[in-house]
Each structure stands twice: as C-alpha cells, then as structure tokens.
mmCIF file of C-alpha atoms in Angstrom:
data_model
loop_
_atom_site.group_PDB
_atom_site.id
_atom_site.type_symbol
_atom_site.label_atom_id
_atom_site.label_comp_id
_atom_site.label_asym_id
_atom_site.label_seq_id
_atom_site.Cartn_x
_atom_site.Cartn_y
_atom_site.Cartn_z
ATOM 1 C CA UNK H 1 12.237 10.328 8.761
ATOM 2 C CA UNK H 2 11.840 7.083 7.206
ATOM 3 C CA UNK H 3 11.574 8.097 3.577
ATOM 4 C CA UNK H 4 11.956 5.737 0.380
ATOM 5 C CA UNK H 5 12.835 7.871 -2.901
ATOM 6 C CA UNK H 6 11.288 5.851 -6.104
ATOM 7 C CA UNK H 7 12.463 7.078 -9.245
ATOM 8 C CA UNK H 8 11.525 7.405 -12.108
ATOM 9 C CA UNK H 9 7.472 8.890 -11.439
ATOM 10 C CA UNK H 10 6.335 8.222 -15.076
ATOM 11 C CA UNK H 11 8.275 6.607 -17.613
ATOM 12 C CA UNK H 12 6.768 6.203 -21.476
ATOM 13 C CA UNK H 13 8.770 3.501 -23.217
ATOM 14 C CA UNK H 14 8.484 1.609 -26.255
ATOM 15 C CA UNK H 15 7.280 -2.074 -26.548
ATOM 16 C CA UNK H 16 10.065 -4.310 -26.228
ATOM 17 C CA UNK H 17 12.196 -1.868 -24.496
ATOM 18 C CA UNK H 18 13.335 -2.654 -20.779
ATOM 19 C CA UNK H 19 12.810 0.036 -17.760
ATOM 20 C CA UNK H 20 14.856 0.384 -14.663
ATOM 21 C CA UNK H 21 12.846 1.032 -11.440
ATOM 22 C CA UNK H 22 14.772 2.433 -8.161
ATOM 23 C CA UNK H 23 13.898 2.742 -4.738
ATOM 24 C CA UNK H 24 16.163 3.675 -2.054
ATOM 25 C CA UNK H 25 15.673 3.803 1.185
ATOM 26 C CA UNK H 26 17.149 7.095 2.529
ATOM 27 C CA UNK H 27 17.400 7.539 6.183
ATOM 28 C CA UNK H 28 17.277 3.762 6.933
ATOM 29 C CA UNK H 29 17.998 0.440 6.390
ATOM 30 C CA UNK H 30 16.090 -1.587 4.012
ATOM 31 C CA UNK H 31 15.949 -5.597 4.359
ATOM 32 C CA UNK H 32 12.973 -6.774 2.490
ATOM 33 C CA UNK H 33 11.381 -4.575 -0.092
ATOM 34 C CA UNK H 34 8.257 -5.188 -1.694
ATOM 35 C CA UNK H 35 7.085 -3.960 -4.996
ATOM 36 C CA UNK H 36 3.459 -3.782 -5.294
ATOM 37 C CA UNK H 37 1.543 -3.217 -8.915
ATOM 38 C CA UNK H 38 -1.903 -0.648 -9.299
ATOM 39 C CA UNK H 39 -4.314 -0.836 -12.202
ATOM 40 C CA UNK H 40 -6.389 2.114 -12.135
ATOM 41 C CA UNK H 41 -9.243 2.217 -9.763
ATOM 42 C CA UNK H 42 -8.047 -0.806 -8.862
ATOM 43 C CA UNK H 43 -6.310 -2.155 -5.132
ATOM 44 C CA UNK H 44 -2.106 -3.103 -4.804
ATOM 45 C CA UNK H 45 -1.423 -6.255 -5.734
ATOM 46 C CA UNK H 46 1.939 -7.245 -4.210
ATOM 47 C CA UNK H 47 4.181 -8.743 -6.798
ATOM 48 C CA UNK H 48 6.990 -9.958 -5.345
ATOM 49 C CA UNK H 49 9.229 -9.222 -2.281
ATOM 50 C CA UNK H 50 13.041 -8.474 -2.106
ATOM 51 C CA UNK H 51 15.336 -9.461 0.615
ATOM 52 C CA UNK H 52 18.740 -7.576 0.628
ATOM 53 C CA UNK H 53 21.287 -10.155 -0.632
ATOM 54 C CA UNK H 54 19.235 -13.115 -2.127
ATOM 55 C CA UNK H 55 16.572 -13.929 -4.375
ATOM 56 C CA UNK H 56 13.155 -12.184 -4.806
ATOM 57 C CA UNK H 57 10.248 -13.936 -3.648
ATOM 58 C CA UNK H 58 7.504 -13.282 -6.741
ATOM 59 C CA UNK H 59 3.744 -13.846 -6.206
ATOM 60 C CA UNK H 60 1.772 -16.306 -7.544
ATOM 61 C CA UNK H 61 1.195 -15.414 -11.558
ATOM 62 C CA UNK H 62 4.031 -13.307 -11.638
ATOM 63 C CA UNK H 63 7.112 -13.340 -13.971
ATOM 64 C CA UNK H 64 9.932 -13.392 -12.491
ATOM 65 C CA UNK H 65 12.017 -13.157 -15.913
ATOM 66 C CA UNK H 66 10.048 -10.697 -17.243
ATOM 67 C CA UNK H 67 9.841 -8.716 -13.395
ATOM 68 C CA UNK H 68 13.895 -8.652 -12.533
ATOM 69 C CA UNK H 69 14.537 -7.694 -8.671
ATOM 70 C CA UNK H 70 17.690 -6.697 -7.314
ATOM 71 C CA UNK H 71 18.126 -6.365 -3.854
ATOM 72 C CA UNK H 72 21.928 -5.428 -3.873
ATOM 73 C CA UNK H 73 22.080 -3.110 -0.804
ATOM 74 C CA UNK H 74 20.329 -2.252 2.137
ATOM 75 C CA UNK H 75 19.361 0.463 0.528
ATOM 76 C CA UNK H 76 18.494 0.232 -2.783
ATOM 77 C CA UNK H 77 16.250 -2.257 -4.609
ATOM 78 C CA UNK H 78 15.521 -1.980 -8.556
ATOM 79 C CA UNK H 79 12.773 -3.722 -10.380
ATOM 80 C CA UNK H 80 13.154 -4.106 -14.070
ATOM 81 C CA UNK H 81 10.176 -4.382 -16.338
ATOM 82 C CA UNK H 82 11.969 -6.576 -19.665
ATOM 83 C CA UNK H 83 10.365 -6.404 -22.904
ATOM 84 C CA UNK H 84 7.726 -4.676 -21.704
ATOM 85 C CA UNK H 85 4.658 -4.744 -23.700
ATOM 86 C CA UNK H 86 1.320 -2.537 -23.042
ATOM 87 C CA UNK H 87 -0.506 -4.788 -20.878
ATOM 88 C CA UNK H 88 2.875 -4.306 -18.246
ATOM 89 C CA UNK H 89 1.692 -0.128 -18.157
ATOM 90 C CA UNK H 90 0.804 0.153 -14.985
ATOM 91 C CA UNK H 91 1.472 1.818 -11.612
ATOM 92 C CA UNK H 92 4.747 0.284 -9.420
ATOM 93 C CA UNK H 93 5.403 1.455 -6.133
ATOM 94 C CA UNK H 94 7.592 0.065 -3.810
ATOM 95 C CA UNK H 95 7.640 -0.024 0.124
ATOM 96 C CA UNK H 96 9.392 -0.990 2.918
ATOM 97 C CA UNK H 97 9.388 -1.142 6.893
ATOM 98 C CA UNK H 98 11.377 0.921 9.060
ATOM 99 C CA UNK H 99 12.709 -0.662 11.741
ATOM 100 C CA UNK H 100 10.744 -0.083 15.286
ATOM 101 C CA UNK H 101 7.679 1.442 13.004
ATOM 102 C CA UNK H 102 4.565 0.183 12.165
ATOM 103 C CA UNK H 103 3.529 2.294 9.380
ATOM 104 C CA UNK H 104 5.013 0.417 6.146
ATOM 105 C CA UNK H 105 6.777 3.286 4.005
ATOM 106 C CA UNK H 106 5.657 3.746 0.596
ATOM 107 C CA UNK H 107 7.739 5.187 -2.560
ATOM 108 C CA UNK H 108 5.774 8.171 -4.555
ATOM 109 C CA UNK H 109 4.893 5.484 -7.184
ATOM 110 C CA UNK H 110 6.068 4.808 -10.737
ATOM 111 C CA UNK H 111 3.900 5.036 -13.830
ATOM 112 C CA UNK H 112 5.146 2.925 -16.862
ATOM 113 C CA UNK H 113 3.423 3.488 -19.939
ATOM 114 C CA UNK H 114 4.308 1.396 -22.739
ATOM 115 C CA UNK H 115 3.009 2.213 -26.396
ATOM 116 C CA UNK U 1 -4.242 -16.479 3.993
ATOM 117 C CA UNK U 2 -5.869 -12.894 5.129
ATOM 118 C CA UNK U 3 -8.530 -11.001 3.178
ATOM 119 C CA UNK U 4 -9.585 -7.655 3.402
ATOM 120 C CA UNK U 5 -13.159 -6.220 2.066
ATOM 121 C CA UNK U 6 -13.930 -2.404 2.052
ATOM 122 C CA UNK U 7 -17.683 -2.429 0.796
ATOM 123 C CA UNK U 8 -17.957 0.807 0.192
ATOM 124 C CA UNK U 9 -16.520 1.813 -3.299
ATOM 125 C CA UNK U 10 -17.543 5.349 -2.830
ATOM 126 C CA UNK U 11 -18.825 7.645 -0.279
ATOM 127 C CA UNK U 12 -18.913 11.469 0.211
ATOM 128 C CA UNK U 13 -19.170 13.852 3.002
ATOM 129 C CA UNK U 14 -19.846 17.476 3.758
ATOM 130 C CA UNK U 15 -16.751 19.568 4.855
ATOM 131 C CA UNK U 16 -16.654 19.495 8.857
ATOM 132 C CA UNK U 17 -18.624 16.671 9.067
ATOM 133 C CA UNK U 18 -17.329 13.300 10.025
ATOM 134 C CA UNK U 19 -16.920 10.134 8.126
ATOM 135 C CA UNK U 20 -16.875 6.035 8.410
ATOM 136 C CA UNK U 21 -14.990 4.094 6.166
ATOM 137 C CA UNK U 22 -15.695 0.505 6.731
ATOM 138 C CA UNK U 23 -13.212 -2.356 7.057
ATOM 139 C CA UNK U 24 -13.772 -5.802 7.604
ATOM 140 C CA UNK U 25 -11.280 -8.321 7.905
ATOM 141 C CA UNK U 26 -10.896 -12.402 7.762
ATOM 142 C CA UNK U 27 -8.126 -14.230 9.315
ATOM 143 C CA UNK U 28 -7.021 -17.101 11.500
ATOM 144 C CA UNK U 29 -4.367 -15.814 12.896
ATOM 145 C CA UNK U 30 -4.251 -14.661 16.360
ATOM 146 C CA UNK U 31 -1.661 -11.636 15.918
ATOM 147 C CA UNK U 32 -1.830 -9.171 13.383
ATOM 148 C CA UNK U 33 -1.798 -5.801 12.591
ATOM 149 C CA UNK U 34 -4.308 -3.650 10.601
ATOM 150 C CA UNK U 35 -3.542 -0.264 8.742
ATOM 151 C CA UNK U 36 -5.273 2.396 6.866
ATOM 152 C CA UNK U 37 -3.730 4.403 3.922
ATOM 153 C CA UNK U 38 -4.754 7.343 1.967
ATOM 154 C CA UNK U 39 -4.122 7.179 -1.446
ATOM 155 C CA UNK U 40 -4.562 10.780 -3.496
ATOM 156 C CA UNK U 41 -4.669 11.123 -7.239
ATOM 157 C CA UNK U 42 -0.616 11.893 -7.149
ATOM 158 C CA UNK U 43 -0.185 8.092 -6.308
ATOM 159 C CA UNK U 44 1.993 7.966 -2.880
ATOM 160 C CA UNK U 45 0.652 5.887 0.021
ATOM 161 C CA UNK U 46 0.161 7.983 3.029
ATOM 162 C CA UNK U 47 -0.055 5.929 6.083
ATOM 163 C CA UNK U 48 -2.765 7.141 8.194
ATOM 164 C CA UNK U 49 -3.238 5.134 11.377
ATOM 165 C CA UNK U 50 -2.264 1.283 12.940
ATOM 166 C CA UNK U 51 -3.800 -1.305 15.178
ATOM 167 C CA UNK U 52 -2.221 -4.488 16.361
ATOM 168 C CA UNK U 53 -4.954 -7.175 17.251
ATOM 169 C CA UNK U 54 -3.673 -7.312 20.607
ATOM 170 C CA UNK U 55 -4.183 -3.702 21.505
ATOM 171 C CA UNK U 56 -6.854 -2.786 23.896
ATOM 172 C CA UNK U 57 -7.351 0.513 22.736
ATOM 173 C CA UNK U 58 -8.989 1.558 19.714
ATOM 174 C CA UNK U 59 -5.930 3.292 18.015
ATOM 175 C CA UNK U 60 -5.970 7.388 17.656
ATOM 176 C CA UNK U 61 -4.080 9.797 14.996
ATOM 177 C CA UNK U 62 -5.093 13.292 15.346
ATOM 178 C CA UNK U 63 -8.213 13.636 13.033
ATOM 179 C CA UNK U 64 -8.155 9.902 12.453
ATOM 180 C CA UNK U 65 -9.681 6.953 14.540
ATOM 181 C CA UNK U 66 -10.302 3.386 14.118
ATOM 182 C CA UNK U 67 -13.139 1.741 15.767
ATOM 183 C CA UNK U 68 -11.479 -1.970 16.702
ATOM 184 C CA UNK U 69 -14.498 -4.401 17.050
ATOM 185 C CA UNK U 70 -12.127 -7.536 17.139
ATOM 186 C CA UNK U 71 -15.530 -9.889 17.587
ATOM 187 C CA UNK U 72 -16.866 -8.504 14.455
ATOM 188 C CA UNK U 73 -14.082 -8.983 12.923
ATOM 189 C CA UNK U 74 -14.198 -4.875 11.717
ATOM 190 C CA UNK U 75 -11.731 -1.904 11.834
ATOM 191 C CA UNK U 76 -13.165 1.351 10.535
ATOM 192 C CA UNK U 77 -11.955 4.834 9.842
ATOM 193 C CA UNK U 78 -13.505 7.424 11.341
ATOM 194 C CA UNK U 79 -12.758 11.030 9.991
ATOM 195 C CA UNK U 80 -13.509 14.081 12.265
ATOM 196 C CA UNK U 81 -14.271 17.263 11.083
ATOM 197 C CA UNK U 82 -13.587 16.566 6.815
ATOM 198 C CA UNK U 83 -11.670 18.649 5.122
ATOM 199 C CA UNK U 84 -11.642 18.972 1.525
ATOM 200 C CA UNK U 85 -8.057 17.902 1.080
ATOM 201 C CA UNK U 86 -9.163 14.410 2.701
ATOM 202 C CA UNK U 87 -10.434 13.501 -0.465
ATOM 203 C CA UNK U 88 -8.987 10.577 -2.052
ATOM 204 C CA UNK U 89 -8.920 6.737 -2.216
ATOM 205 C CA UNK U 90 -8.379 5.157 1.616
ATOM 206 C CA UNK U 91 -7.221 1.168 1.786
ATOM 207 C CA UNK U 92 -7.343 -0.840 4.564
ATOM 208 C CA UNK U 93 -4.499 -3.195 4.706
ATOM 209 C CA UNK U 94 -3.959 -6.339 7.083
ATOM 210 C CA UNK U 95 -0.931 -7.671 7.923
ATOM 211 C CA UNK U 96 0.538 -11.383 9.192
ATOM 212 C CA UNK U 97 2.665 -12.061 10.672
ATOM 213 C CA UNK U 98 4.391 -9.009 11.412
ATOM 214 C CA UNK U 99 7.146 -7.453 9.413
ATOM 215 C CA UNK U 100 5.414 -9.460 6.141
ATOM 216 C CA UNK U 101 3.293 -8.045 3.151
ATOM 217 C CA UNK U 102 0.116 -5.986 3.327
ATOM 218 C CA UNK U 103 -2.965 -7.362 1.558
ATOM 219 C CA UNK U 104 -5.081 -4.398 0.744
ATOM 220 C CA UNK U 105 -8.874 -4.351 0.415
ATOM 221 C CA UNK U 106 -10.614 -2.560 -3.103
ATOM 222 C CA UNK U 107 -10.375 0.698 -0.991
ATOM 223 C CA UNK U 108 -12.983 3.574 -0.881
ATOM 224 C CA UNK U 109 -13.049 7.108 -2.827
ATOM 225 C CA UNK U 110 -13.904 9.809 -0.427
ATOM 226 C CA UNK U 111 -14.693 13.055 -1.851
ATOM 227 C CA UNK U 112 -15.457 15.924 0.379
ATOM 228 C CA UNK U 113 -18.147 18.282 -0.856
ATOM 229 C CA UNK U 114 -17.772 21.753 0.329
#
C-alpha cells in the first residue's frame, strides 16, 4: 500500500517548451505534497510544498512562475516546469505521507532534459 | 532550522559483511523524527527504516538498524550481512515537526564488492 505513481520518468523537451509533471497518490489520500529537485550526485532539495486546495508553499530561491503547482485533488498534484531552459534538466520527484505512517512515500522520479 | 551531515561520500563493503553509514544531526527541537532512504541508480526513494527522538529503542527493519545516540546527536545505519543489491546511494533525512518536509544530508554511495 501507500503508493504515489509519478509520471512521466524521463521527458526530453525543447527550450522554451513547458512540461507537465503528475503524481497521484493511489491507495490514499494526499494533503500536502512536496516536490523535491536532484542534481546528479547531488542530495534533494525540496522545492516547494503543495497543500490540496490552496497555494504552494515554494522554497527560498525558487520560482514559483516558472515552477507551477497544482494541488487540485487529494490525489493528484502536477508541477509544471514553464519555459524551461537547460539549467531546469534535472531530476523531480515528488512525495507524500500516508496517513498513520512514518515512512514519507516517494514517486519513481522524473528526469527532464531540456536541449 | 535542522541540518543533516553524512560524512562519508563513499564507502564499500564485502558481500556478507556488515556496514555503518554515519548520520549526524543538528537541531533544537525536542521532537523529531529521523529516516534513512536508499536511493539506487533507477531514482525511486526506498524508505528503509524510522526513529522518532522520543523512542527508547534503537529502531529495527529486518537487515537494517539504526544506532540512536540522542547525546551525540548521531543516527547510523547499520547493514547486516551486505548483499550486492544493497548497493546504492543511502540519505539520512530529519524531520520537524512531524508531518513537515525532510531535509536530507549529501548521502553516501555504498557499493558492495563481491
């Protein structure tokens, strides 16, 4: 139990193109999301987190209008990378915690490439 | 705010043998929760095992264990008996207060030699 499903896994989009990020929650409720970003070799940085019905909260030196993140359901939170340039490839994973768990569940990951 | 600092960037380990990962930790807060993931080249975030700072016990997950020194402010993985599918990155994450973000530490590449 307690699985998020992250689509898409890799993505290769051109600069100044938008992608569409998804990660649903499928066997429970999601309230607050958070979307985390991966450089290779290098830790999760948390970007911003999503409460179900109102506004992301975005880290400090993130963009929120260039990071868009929709928290519509209790089960489904999107991140959308606009205009995304080659400095935004990266790796995005979301996660989430189950309710009466401890272990934060993570997506299988995203990796954007932009060229 | 919390920080996290894994010192060892790398570290390998015969197959069977065991293995510490080292964790230590900085916050003020009196409650809060500490977690270790594996990470393998695929990406996805395995959650491995979980202590709360209140907990007594040092926590246990099958092949996993984390020695809890709460004074030293330290919570290491310990990996019995390595097998050569435990190779990958392992982050320690804190969290505070509960139910909030994890802040990872620079995590550790394991490989297990055969």
């Amino acid at each position: 139990g307690a699985v998020v499903s992250q689509h898409p896994s890799w993505v290769i989009c051109k600069s100044g193109t938008s992608v569409k990020i998804e990660c649903r929650s499928l066997d429970f409720q999601a309230t607050t999301m958070f979307w985390y970003r991966q450089f290779p070799k290098q830790s999760l940085m948390l970007m911003a987190t999503s409460n179900e019905g109102s506004k992301a909260t975005y880290e400090q030196g993130v963009e929120k209008d260039k990071f868009l993140i929709n928290h519509a359901s209790l089960t489904l939170s999107t991140l959308t990378v606009t205009s995304a340039h080659p400095e935004d490839s990266s790796f995005y994973i979301c996660s989430a915690l189950p309710t009466g768990k401890y272990g934060y569940t993570f997506g299988s990951g995203t990796r954007l490439t932009v060229v | 705010a919390q920080k996290i600092t894994q010192t060892q960037p790398g570290m390998f380990v015969q197959e069977k043998e065991a293995v510490t990962l080292d964790c230590t930790y900085d916050t003020s807060d009196p409650s809060y929760g500490l977690f270790w993931y594996k990470q393998p080249s695929s990406g996805e975030m395995i959650f491995l095992i979980y202590q709360g700072s209140y907990d007594q016990q040092n926590a246990t997950e099958g092949r996993y264990s984390l020695n809890f020194q709460k004074a030293r402010k330290s919570a290491n993985l310990v990996i019995s008996a390595s097998q050569l599918g435990d190779s990958a990155m392992y982050f320690c994450a804190i969290q505070r207060p509960s139910g909030s973000r994890l802040t990872f530490g620079e995590g550790t590449q394991l490989t297990v030699n055969p």
